[in-house]
Short mmCIF file of C-alpha atoms in Angstrom, two decimals:
data_model
loop_
_atom_site.label_atom_id
_atom_site.label_comp_id
_atom_site.label_asym_id
_atom_site.label_seq_id
_atom_site.Cartn_x
_atom_site.Cartn_y
_atom_site.Cartn_z
CA MET R 774 -149.29 -119.62 -130.33
CA ILE R 775 -148.06 -120.40 -126.82
CA LYS R 776 -149.03 -117.98 -124.06
CA SER R 777 -147.03 -118.22 -120.88
CA ASP R 778 -149.53 -116.81 -118.42
CA SER R 779 -152.92 -117.13 -120.04
CA HIS R 780 -155.97 -117.55 -117.88
CA PRO R 781 -159.48 -117.83 -119.29
CA GLN R 782 -161.15 -114.44 -119.58
CA GLU R 783 -164.81 -114.03 -118.83
CA GLN R 784 -166.66 -113.69 -122.13
CA ILE R 785 -169.02 -110.71 -122.29
CA GLY R 786 -171.84 -110.59 -124.81
CA THR R 787 -173.28 -113.26 -127.11
CA GLU R 788 -171.34 -115.02 -129.88
CA PHE R 789 -173.06 -112.66 -132.34
CA ASP R 790 -171.91 -109.66 -130.25
CA GLN R 791 -168.34 -110.96 -130.32
CA ALA R 792 -168.45 -111.55 -134.08
CA MET R 793 -169.71 -107.99 -134.67
CA MET R 794 -166.99 -106.55 -132.41
CA ARG R 795 -164.35 -108.50 -134.36
CA ARG R 796 -165.81 -106.90 -137.49
CA CYS R 797 -165.36 -103.48 -135.82
CA LEU R 798 -161.68 -104.32 -135.25
CA GLU R 799 -161.25 -105.42 -138.89
CA LEU R 800 -162.67 -102.08 -140.00
CA ALA R 801 -160.53 -100.15 -137.51
CA GLU R 802 -157.37 -101.84 -138.83
CA ARG R 803 -157.94 -100.35 -142.28
CA ALA R 804 -156.49 -97.13 -140.87
CA LEU R 805 -153.42 -98.89 -139.40
CA GLY R 806 -150.64 -96.38 -138.70
CA ARG R 807 -152.66 -93.38 -139.91
CA THR R 808 -154.80 -92.20 -136.96
CA SER R 809 -152.30 -90.89 -134.37
CA PRO R 810 -152.72 -89.15 -132.00
CA ASN R 811 -156.21 -90.67 -132.20
CA PRO R 812 -157.06 -94.35 -131.69
CA MET R 813 -158.16 -96.77 -134.42
CA VAL R 814 -161.92 -97.32 -134.09
CA GLY R 815 -164.49 -99.32 -136.04
CA ALA R 816 -168.29 -99.25 -135.80
CA VAL R 817 -171.04 -101.56 -137.08
CA ILE R 818 -174.81 -100.91 -136.97
CA VAL R 819 -177.12 -103.95 -136.88
CA LYS R 820 -180.90 -104.23 -137.21
CA ASP R 821 -182.87 -107.50 -137.23
CA GLY R 822 -179.59 -109.45 -137.34
CA GLU R 823 -178.36 -107.63 -140.49
CA ILE R 824 -175.53 -105.10 -140.84
CA ILE R 825 -177.03 -101.83 -142.11
CA GLY R 826 -174.05 -99.50 -141.68
CA GLU R 827 -170.30 -99.64 -141.06
CA GLY R 828 -167.49 -97.17 -140.60
CA PHE R 829 -164.00 -96.54 -139.23
CA HIS R 830 -161.97 -93.50 -138.21
CA PRO R 831 -159.59 -92.82 -141.14
CA ARG R 832 -157.27 -90.21 -139.58
CA ALA R 833 -157.12 -87.40 -137.01
CA GLY R 834 -159.36 -84.46 -137.91
CA GLU R 835 -161.81 -86.61 -139.89
CA PRO R 836 -165.14 -87.91 -138.54
CA HIS R 837 -165.20 -90.76 -136.03
CA ALA R 838 -166.26 -94.31 -136.88
CA GLU R 839 -169.79 -93.87 -135.50
CA VAL R 840 -170.47 -90.91 -137.80
CA PHE R 841 -169.63 -92.92 -140.93
CA ALA R 842 -171.71 -95.89 -139.72
CA LEU R 843 -174.73 -93.66 -138.91
CA LYS R 844 -174.47 -92.00 -142.32
CA ALA R 845 -174.45 -95.41 -144.04
CA ALA R 846 -177.45 -96.61 -141.99
CA GLY R 847 -179.49 -93.42 -142.45
CA VAL R 848 -182.97 -93.38 -140.88
CA ASN R 849 -182.75 -97.15 -140.30
CA ALA R 850 -180.37 -96.46 -137.38
CA HIS R 851 -183.47 -95.67 -135.28
CA GLY R 852 -184.04 -98.60 -132.93
CA ALA R 853 -180.86 -100.37 -134.12
CA THR R 854 -177.82 -101.68 -132.20
CA ILE R 855 -174.42 -100.09 -132.78
CA TYR R 856 -171.18 -101.93 -132.02
CA VAL R 857 -168.11 -99.74 -131.48
CA SER R 858 -164.62 -100.85 -130.45
CA LEU R 859 -163.97 -97.81 -128.21
CA GLU R 860 -166.39 -95.90 -126.01
CA PRO R 861 -168.12 -93.11 -128.00
CA CYS R 862 -166.55 -89.74 -127.21
CA ASN R 863 -168.42 -87.30 -125.03
CA HIS R 864 -166.43 -84.09 -125.59
CA TYR R 865 -166.01 -81.45 -128.26
CA GLY R 866 -162.68 -81.86 -130.02
CA ARG R 867 -162.24 -81.20 -133.73
CA THR R 868 -165.59 -83.01 -134.13
CA PRO R 869 -168.78 -82.97 -131.99
CA PRO R 870 -169.35 -85.78 -129.45
CA CYS R 871 -170.42 -89.14 -130.93
CA SER R 872 -172.54 -89.88 -127.84
CA GLU R 873 -174.84 -86.99 -128.84
CA ALA R 874 -175.03 -88.22 -132.45
CA LEU R 875 -176.08 -91.70 -131.23
CA VAL R 876 -178.77 -90.26 -128.96
CA ALA R 877 -180.05 -88.05 -131.82
CA ALA R 878 -180.14 -91.03 -134.21
CA GLY R 879 -182.34 -92.93 -131.76
CA VAL R 880 -180.26 -96.11 -131.48
CA ALA R 881 -181.69 -98.61 -128.99
CA LYS R 882 -178.49 -100.28 -127.84
CA VAL R 883 -174.74 -99.61 -127.84
CA VAL R 884 -172.18 -102.40 -127.47
CA VAL R 885 -168.73 -101.07 -126.51
CA GLY R 886 -165.43 -102.94 -126.75
CA MET R 887 -163.48 -100.88 -124.20
CA VAL R 888 -163.89 -97.76 -122.07
CA ASP R 889 -161.93 -94.64 -123.07
CA PRO R 890 -158.53 -95.00 -121.30
CA ASN R 891 -158.36 -91.28 -120.51
CA PRO R 892 -159.34 -91.05 -116.81
CA LEU R 893 -160.72 -87.53 -117.46
CA VAL R 894 -163.33 -88.76 -119.97
CA GLY R 895 -163.50 -92.54 -119.43
CA GLY R 896 -167.08 -93.65 -118.87
CA GLY R 897 -168.56 -90.22 -119.73
CA GLY R 898 -169.87 -91.31 -123.11
CA ILE R 899 -171.41 -94.47 -121.64
CA ALA R 900 -173.05 -92.48 -118.81
CA LYS R 901 -174.55 -90.03 -121.32
CA LEU R 902 -176.01 -92.87 -123.41
CA ARG R 903 -177.50 -94.60 -120.36
CA ALA R 904 -178.96 -91.31 -119.13
CA ALA R 905 -180.75 -91.06 -122.49
CA GLY R 906 -182.34 -94.48 -121.86
CA ILE R 907 -180.07 -96.41 -124.25
CA GLU R 908 -178.97 -99.91 -123.23
CA VAL R 909 -175.16 -100.17 -123.08
CA ILE R 910 -173.00 -103.31 -122.84
CA VAL R 911 -169.29 -102.79 -122.16
CA GLY R 912 -166.28 -105.12 -122.52
CA VAL R 913 -167.07 -107.28 -125.57
CA GLU R 914 -163.73 -108.56 -127.01
CA GLU R 915 -162.04 -106.08 -124.66
CA ALA R 916 -158.58 -107.71 -124.75
CA ALA R 917 -158.47 -107.52 -128.57
CA CYS R 918 -159.71 -103.91 -128.51
CA ARG R 919 -157.03 -102.93 -126.01
CA ARG R 920 -154.33 -104.72 -127.98
CA LEU R 921 -155.22 -102.92 -131.21
CA ASN R 922 -154.84 -99.53 -129.49
CA GLU R 923 -152.07 -100.32 -126.99
CA GLY R 924 -149.98 -97.43 -128.35
CA PHE R 925 -152.85 -94.97 -127.91
CA ILE R 926 -153.58 -96.28 -124.40
CA HIS R 927 -149.90 -95.93 -123.39
CA ARG R 928 -149.78 -92.40 -124.84
CA ILE R 929 -152.85 -91.35 -122.81
CA LEU R 930 -151.68 -92.90 -119.52
CA TYR R 931 -147.94 -92.09 -119.63
CA LYS R 932 -147.72 -89.03 -121.94
CA ARG R 933 -145.24 -90.94 -124.13
CA PRO R 934 -145.54 -93.11 -127.24
CA LEU R 935 -145.31 -96.88 -126.73
CA GLY R 936 -141.72 -97.96 -127.45
CA ILE R 937 -141.27 -101.33 -129.20
CA LEU R 938 -137.80 -102.86 -129.55
CA LYS R 939 -137.51 -105.31 -132.43
CA TYR R 940 -134.44 -107.36 -133.18
CA ALA R 941 -133.42 -110.54 -134.98
CA MET R 942 -130.67 -112.76 -133.62
CA THR R 943 -129.10 -116.14 -134.16
CA LEU R 944 -129.52 -119.05 -131.80
CA ASP R 945 -126.29 -118.00 -130.10
CA GLY R 946 -127.51 -114.45 -129.53
CA LYS R 947 -125.76 -112.52 -132.32
CA ILE R 948 -127.34 -109.85 -134.53
CA ALA R 949 -124.42 -109.81 -137.01
CA THR R 950 -121.06 -111.44 -137.71
CA THR R 951 -117.82 -110.07 -136.23
CA THR R 952 -117.43 -107.97 -139.43
CA GLY R 953 -120.88 -106.43 -138.92
CA HIS R 954 -122.58 -108.32 -141.76
CA SER R 955 -126.23 -108.92 -140.86
CA ALA R 956 -128.26 -109.63 -144.01
CA TRP R 957 -130.21 -111.74 -143.36
CA VAL R 958 -130.50 -113.24 -139.89
CA THR R 959 -134.14 -114.29 -140.35
CA ASN R 960 -136.26 -115.79 -143.14
CA GLN R 961 -138.62 -114.03 -145.55
CA GLU R 962 -141.74 -114.81 -143.45
CA ALA R 963 -140.18 -113.14 -140.40
CA ARG R 964 -139.23 -110.11 -142.48
CA SER R 965 -142.85 -109.84 -143.69
CA VAL R 966 -144.00 -109.72 -140.04
CA VAL R 967 -141.55 -106.83 -139.50
CA HIS R 968 -142.93 -104.99 -142.54
CA GLN R 969 -146.46 -105.30 -141.09
CA LEU R 970 -145.15 -104.06 -137.74
CA ARG R 971 -143.64 -100.97 -139.41
CA ALA R 972 -146.93 -100.24 -141.17
CA ALA R 973 -148.62 -100.11 -137.74
CA CYS R 974 -146.08 -97.71 -136.16
CA ASP R 975 -145.74 -93.94 -136.45
CA ALA R 976 -141.96 -93.95 -136.51
CA VAL R 977 -138.99 -96.32 -136.68
CA ILE R 978 -135.67 -95.37 -135.06
CA VAL R 979 -132.07 -96.40 -135.80
CA GLY R 980 -128.66 -95.00 -134.86
CA GLY R 981 -126.00 -93.71 -137.24
CA ASN R 982 -124.12 -97.02 -137.09
CA THR R 983 -127.07 -98.91 -138.59
CA VAL R 984 -127.17 -96.44 -141.51
CA ARG R 985 -123.42 -96.79 -142.09
CA LEU R 986 -123.31 -100.60 -141.83
CA ASP R 987 -126.69 -101.75 -143.19
CA ASN R 988 -128.00 -98.89 -145.37
CA PRO R 989 -131.61 -99.93 -144.51
CA ARG R 990 -134.83 -98.71 -146.16
CA LEU R 991 -137.08 -99.09 -143.07
CA THR R 992 -140.30 -99.04 -145.13
CA SER R 993 -143.31 -101.35 -144.88
CA HIS R 994 -142.55 -102.75 -148.39
CA GLN R 995 -146.30 -103.02 -149.07
CA GLN R 996 -148.40 -101.31 -151.73
CA GLU R 997 -150.86 -98.83 -150.20
CA ALA R 998 -149.60 -99.54 -146.65
CA HIS R 999 -148.54 -96.74 -144.31
CA ASN R 1000 -144.79 -96.03 -144.09
CA PRO R 1001 -143.53 -94.81 -140.71
CA LEU R 1002 -141.42 -91.70 -140.26
CA ARG R 1003 -137.82 -92.99 -140.46
CA ILE R 1004 -135.66 -91.50 -137.71
CA VAL R 1005 -131.87 -91.54 -137.38
CA MET R 1006 -130.28 -90.55 -134.07
CA SER R 1007 -126.78 -89.22 -134.73
CA ARG R 1008 -124.84 -86.97 -132.33
CA THR R 1009 -122.09 -86.06 -134.80
CA LEU R 1010 -123.92 -86.32 -138.16
CA ASN R 1011 -121.05 -88.54 -139.28
CA LEU R 1012 -123.40 -90.06 -141.86
CA PRO R 1013 -122.92 -91.17 -145.49
CA ALA R 1014 -123.80 -88.54 -148.12
CA GLN R 1015 -125.84 -91.16 -149.99
CA ALA R 1016 -128.22 -93.63 -148.29
CA HIS R 1017 -131.59 -95.27 -148.94
CA LEU R 1018 -133.01 -93.29 -146.01
CA TRP R 1019 -132.22 -89.98 -147.74
CA GLN R 1020 -134.54 -90.95 -150.62
CA THR R 1021 -137.61 -89.26 -149.18
CA GLU R 1022 -140.05 -89.72 -152.11
CA GLU R 1023 -141.05 -93.12 -150.71
CA ALA R 1024 -141.16 -92.20 -147.00
CA PRO R 1025 -140.12 -89.18 -144.90
CA THR R 1026 -136.86 -89.18 -142.92
CA LEU R 1027 -135.96 -87.21 -139.80
CA VAL R 1028 -132.42 -86.95 -138.44
CA LEU R 1029 -132.14 -86.04 -134.76
CA THR R 1030 -128.79 -84.64 -133.70
CA ASP R 1031 -127.03 -82.64 -131.00
CA VAL R 1032 -127.03 -78.85 -131.02
CA GLY R 1033 -124.31 -77.44 -133.29
CA ALA R 1034 -123.45 -80.73 -135.06
CA ASN R 1035 -121.65 -80.89 -138.44
CA ALA R 1036 -123.15 -78.02 -140.49
CA VAL R 1037 -121.91 -79.42 -143.84
CA SER R 1038 -123.63 -82.79 -143.27
CA LYS R 1039 -126.75 -80.98 -142.15
CA GLU R 1040 -126.87 -79.00 -145.40
CA ILE R 1041 -126.38 -82.16 -147.52
CA LEU R 1042 -129.26 -83.89 -145.72
CA ILE R 1043 -131.66 -80.93 -145.95
CA LYS R 1044 -130.98 -80.61 -149.71
CA GLN R 1045 -132.19 -84.20 -150.11
CA GLY R 1046 -135.47 -83.48 -148.33
CA VAL R 1047 -134.45 -84.86 -144.94
CA GLU R 1048 -135.76 -83.05 -141.86
CA VAL R 1049 -132.97 -82.28 -139.34
CA ILE R 1050 -133.84 -81.37 -135.74
CA GLU R 1051 -131.41 -80.59 -132.92
CA ILE R 1052 -132.29 -82.04 -129.50
CA SER R 1053 -130.29 -81.50 -126.33
CA PRO R 1054 -129.47 -83.83 -124.73
CA LEU R 1055 -129.92 -86.37 -127.54
CA THR R 1056 -131.17 -89.31 -125.46
CA PRO R 1057 -133.89 -91.93 -126.04
CA GLU R 1058 -135.91 -90.36 -123.20
CA GLN R 1059 -135.79 -86.87 -124.78
CA VAL R 1060 -136.57 -88.32 -128.21
CA MET R 1061 -139.71 -90.06 -126.92
CA SER R 1062 -140.79 -86.83 -125.23
CA TYR R 1063 -140.34 -84.98 -128.55
CA LEU R 1064 -142.26 -87.67 -130.47
CA TYR R 1065 -145.12 -87.45 -127.95
CA GLU R 1066 -145.32 -83.72 -128.75
CA ARG R 1067 -145.51 -84.65 -132.46
CA GLY R 1068 -148.62 -86.71 -131.68
CA PHE R 1069 -147.17 -90.23 -132.02
CA CYS R 1070 -148.66 -93.33 -130.38
CA SER R 1071 -146.14 -96.07 -131.20
CA VAL R 1072 -142.44 -95.98 -132.02
CA LEU R 1073 -140.38 -98.93 -133.26
CA TRP R 1074 -136.73 -99.17 -132.21
CA GLU R 1075 -134.76 -101.17 -134.82
CA CYS R 1076 -131.37 -100.03 -133.61
CA GLY R 1077 -128.14 -101.74 -132.58
CA GLY R 1078 -127.25 -102.97 -129.11
CA THR R 1079 -125.81 -99.78 -127.60
CA LEU R 1080 -128.79 -97.58 -128.44
CA ALA R 1081 -131.19 -100.43 -127.52
CA ALA R 1082 -129.64 -100.69 -124.04
CA ASN R 1083 -129.92 -96.91 -123.54
CA ALA R 1084 -133.55 -96.95 -124.71
CA ILE R 1085 -134.40 -99.76 -122.25
CA ALA R 1086 -132.51 -98.12 -119.36
CA GLN R 1087 -134.29 -94.79 -119.91
CA GLY R 1088 -137.78 -96.30 -120.09
CA ALA R 1089 -138.18 -95.57 -123.82
CA VAL R 1090 -139.05 -99.24 -124.54
CA GLN R 1091 -142.08 -101.10 -123.15
CA LYS R 1092 -142.43 -104.03 -125.55
CA ILE R 1093 -139.93 -106.49 -127.03
CA LEU R 1094 -140.20 -108.50 -130.25
CA ALA R 1095 -137.27 -110.90 -130.55
CA PHE R 1096 -136.91 -113.06 -133.66
CA ILE R 1097 -134.62 -116.03 -133.12
CA ALA R 1098 -133.22 -117.83 -136.16
CA PRO R 1099 -132.04 -121.46 -135.86
CA LYS R 1100 -128.49 -120.50 -136.96
CA ILE R 1101 -125.16 -120.29 -135.16
CA ILE R 1102 -122.45 -117.85 -136.27
CA GLY R 1103 -120.24 -117.63 -133.17
CA GLY R 1104 -117.71 -114.85 -132.68
CA SER R 1105 -116.71 -113.60 -129.24
CA ASP R 1106 -116.91 -109.99 -130.48
CA ALA R 1107 -120.01 -110.41 -132.67
CA PRO R 1108 -122.64 -107.80 -131.74
CA THR R 1109 -125.57 -108.76 -129.53
CA PRO R 1110 -129.06 -107.17 -129.53
CA VAL R 1111 -128.79 -105.31 -126.21
CA GLY R 1112 -125.60 -103.69 -124.96
CA ASP R 1113 -124.50 -103.10 -121.38
CA LEU R 1114 -127.28 -102.43 -118.86
CA GLY R 1115 -124.88 -102.48 -115.92
CA PHE R 1116 -126.38 -105.64 -114.43
CA THR R 1117 -124.02 -107.98 -112.58
CA THR R 1118 -126.35 -110.62 -111.13
CA MET R 1119 -129.01 -112.77 -112.76
CA THR R 1120 -131.57 -111.50 -110.25
CA GLU R 1121 -131.34 -108.06 -111.91
CA ALA R 1122 -132.44 -109.49 -115.28
CA LEU R 1123 -135.54 -107.90 -116.77
CA SER R 1124 -138.20 -110.62 -117.01
CA LEU R 1125 -140.78 -110.09 -119.73
CA GLU R 1126 -144.46 -110.26 -118.82
CA ARG R 1127 -147.45 -111.43 -120.90
CA VAL R 1128 -145.11 -113.48 -123.08
CA GLU R 1129 -146.26 -115.04 -126.35
CA VAL R 1130 -144.14 -117.40 -128.44
CA ARG R 1131 -144.90 -118.28 -132.04
CA VAL R 1132 -143.14 -119.93 -134.95
CA VAL R 1133 -142.72 -117.81 -138.09
CA GLY R 1134 -141.41 -120.02 -140.90
CA ALA R 1135 -138.35 -121.67 -139.35
CA ASP R 1136 -137.77 -118.77 -136.95
CA CYS R 1137 -139.21 -118.23 -133.49
CA LEU R 1138 -140.77 -114.94 -132.36
CA ILE R 1139 -140.88 -114.11 -128.65
CA GLU R 1140 -143.09 -111.15 -127.80
CA GLY R 1141 -143.54 -109.63 -124.35
CA TYR R 1142 -143.60 -106.52 -122.20
CA LEU R 1143 -140.96 -105.09 -119.87
CA PRO R 1144 -142.10 -104.60 -116.26
CA GLN R 1145 -143.67 -101.12 -116.17
CA LYS R 1146 -141.69 -98.75 -113.98
CA ILE R 1147 -143.99 -96.29 -112.22
CA THR R 1148 -142.29 -92.89 -112.24
CA SER R 1149 -143.54 -89.66 -110.77
CA SER R 1150 -142.91 -87.59 -113.91
CA HIS R 1151 -145.45 -89.37 -116.15
#
């Protein structure tokens, strides 16, 4: 992998500490896509260099990672070290605070990957542990911990889910031929990466045009893996009566439309088990606000160029994943991944930050973040 702006990070903790924190992240990932609005968290309890208990947070409303790890360790937790990827909570939610459970269990040391991103509670759990005479180390494998929960962090700080725009294009910047044919721009390995990406997201969004032209499934295509909520944005409900997305046994589908749209289409969709919600105005910004209220942390935009441009312009996208296939199809009217943003000079171009480039099969994946606009409303 090539990183464009990497600078060596100061390593915190011993090599053993780092290995145990990576184990916490492996455990946390077992709940990929299932924990929103909560973060993914893993915990490992170690005594005399041996793991004596492990756990992860399976989904919202269930116990936190530390509780499972303490249960597995039993009385042996007394005097042990616990590694946890996110600062133990210090407030009463649906479950009692983990900081209290750790104090009660008599652990000697707590190694934390990252501080709670919520400024209202961040550091509170650590302070409570230290006040109880427990040694606390903070920031082991912090970058990896933050990356795993970037959607959760964004949700806490900006009161919106993290928006990720994914597209696949040819070497000459086309996402389909002039006739709209797009299967397949990329290779099988690249498509597998997309399936993993979907498994990690709470929802995946397309416009009506994508349904009409591509008839996608938008699932993670993996046994046992999480399938995101599939969302179609359609002002007019001018949608086909039959589509893969209306088959809701495999994964749920939500159609977002304008108030008072085609009642006949609405009835056809509802009969097939599709949820239909009216939003006014039906814009990417409003949709992300609605999905925040539904408790989502990360939303994948897999839409065409017009909707993608609107999503970028309205701040509904923070991260870009662009797959580039070494193919040329030409066509002066062939669709491109992002429609008109109204820019007229190259100096207005949005330059991605924290860029990573990697090769996936014969394709190239460029991943990066749009410059974060600071707005007063969030």
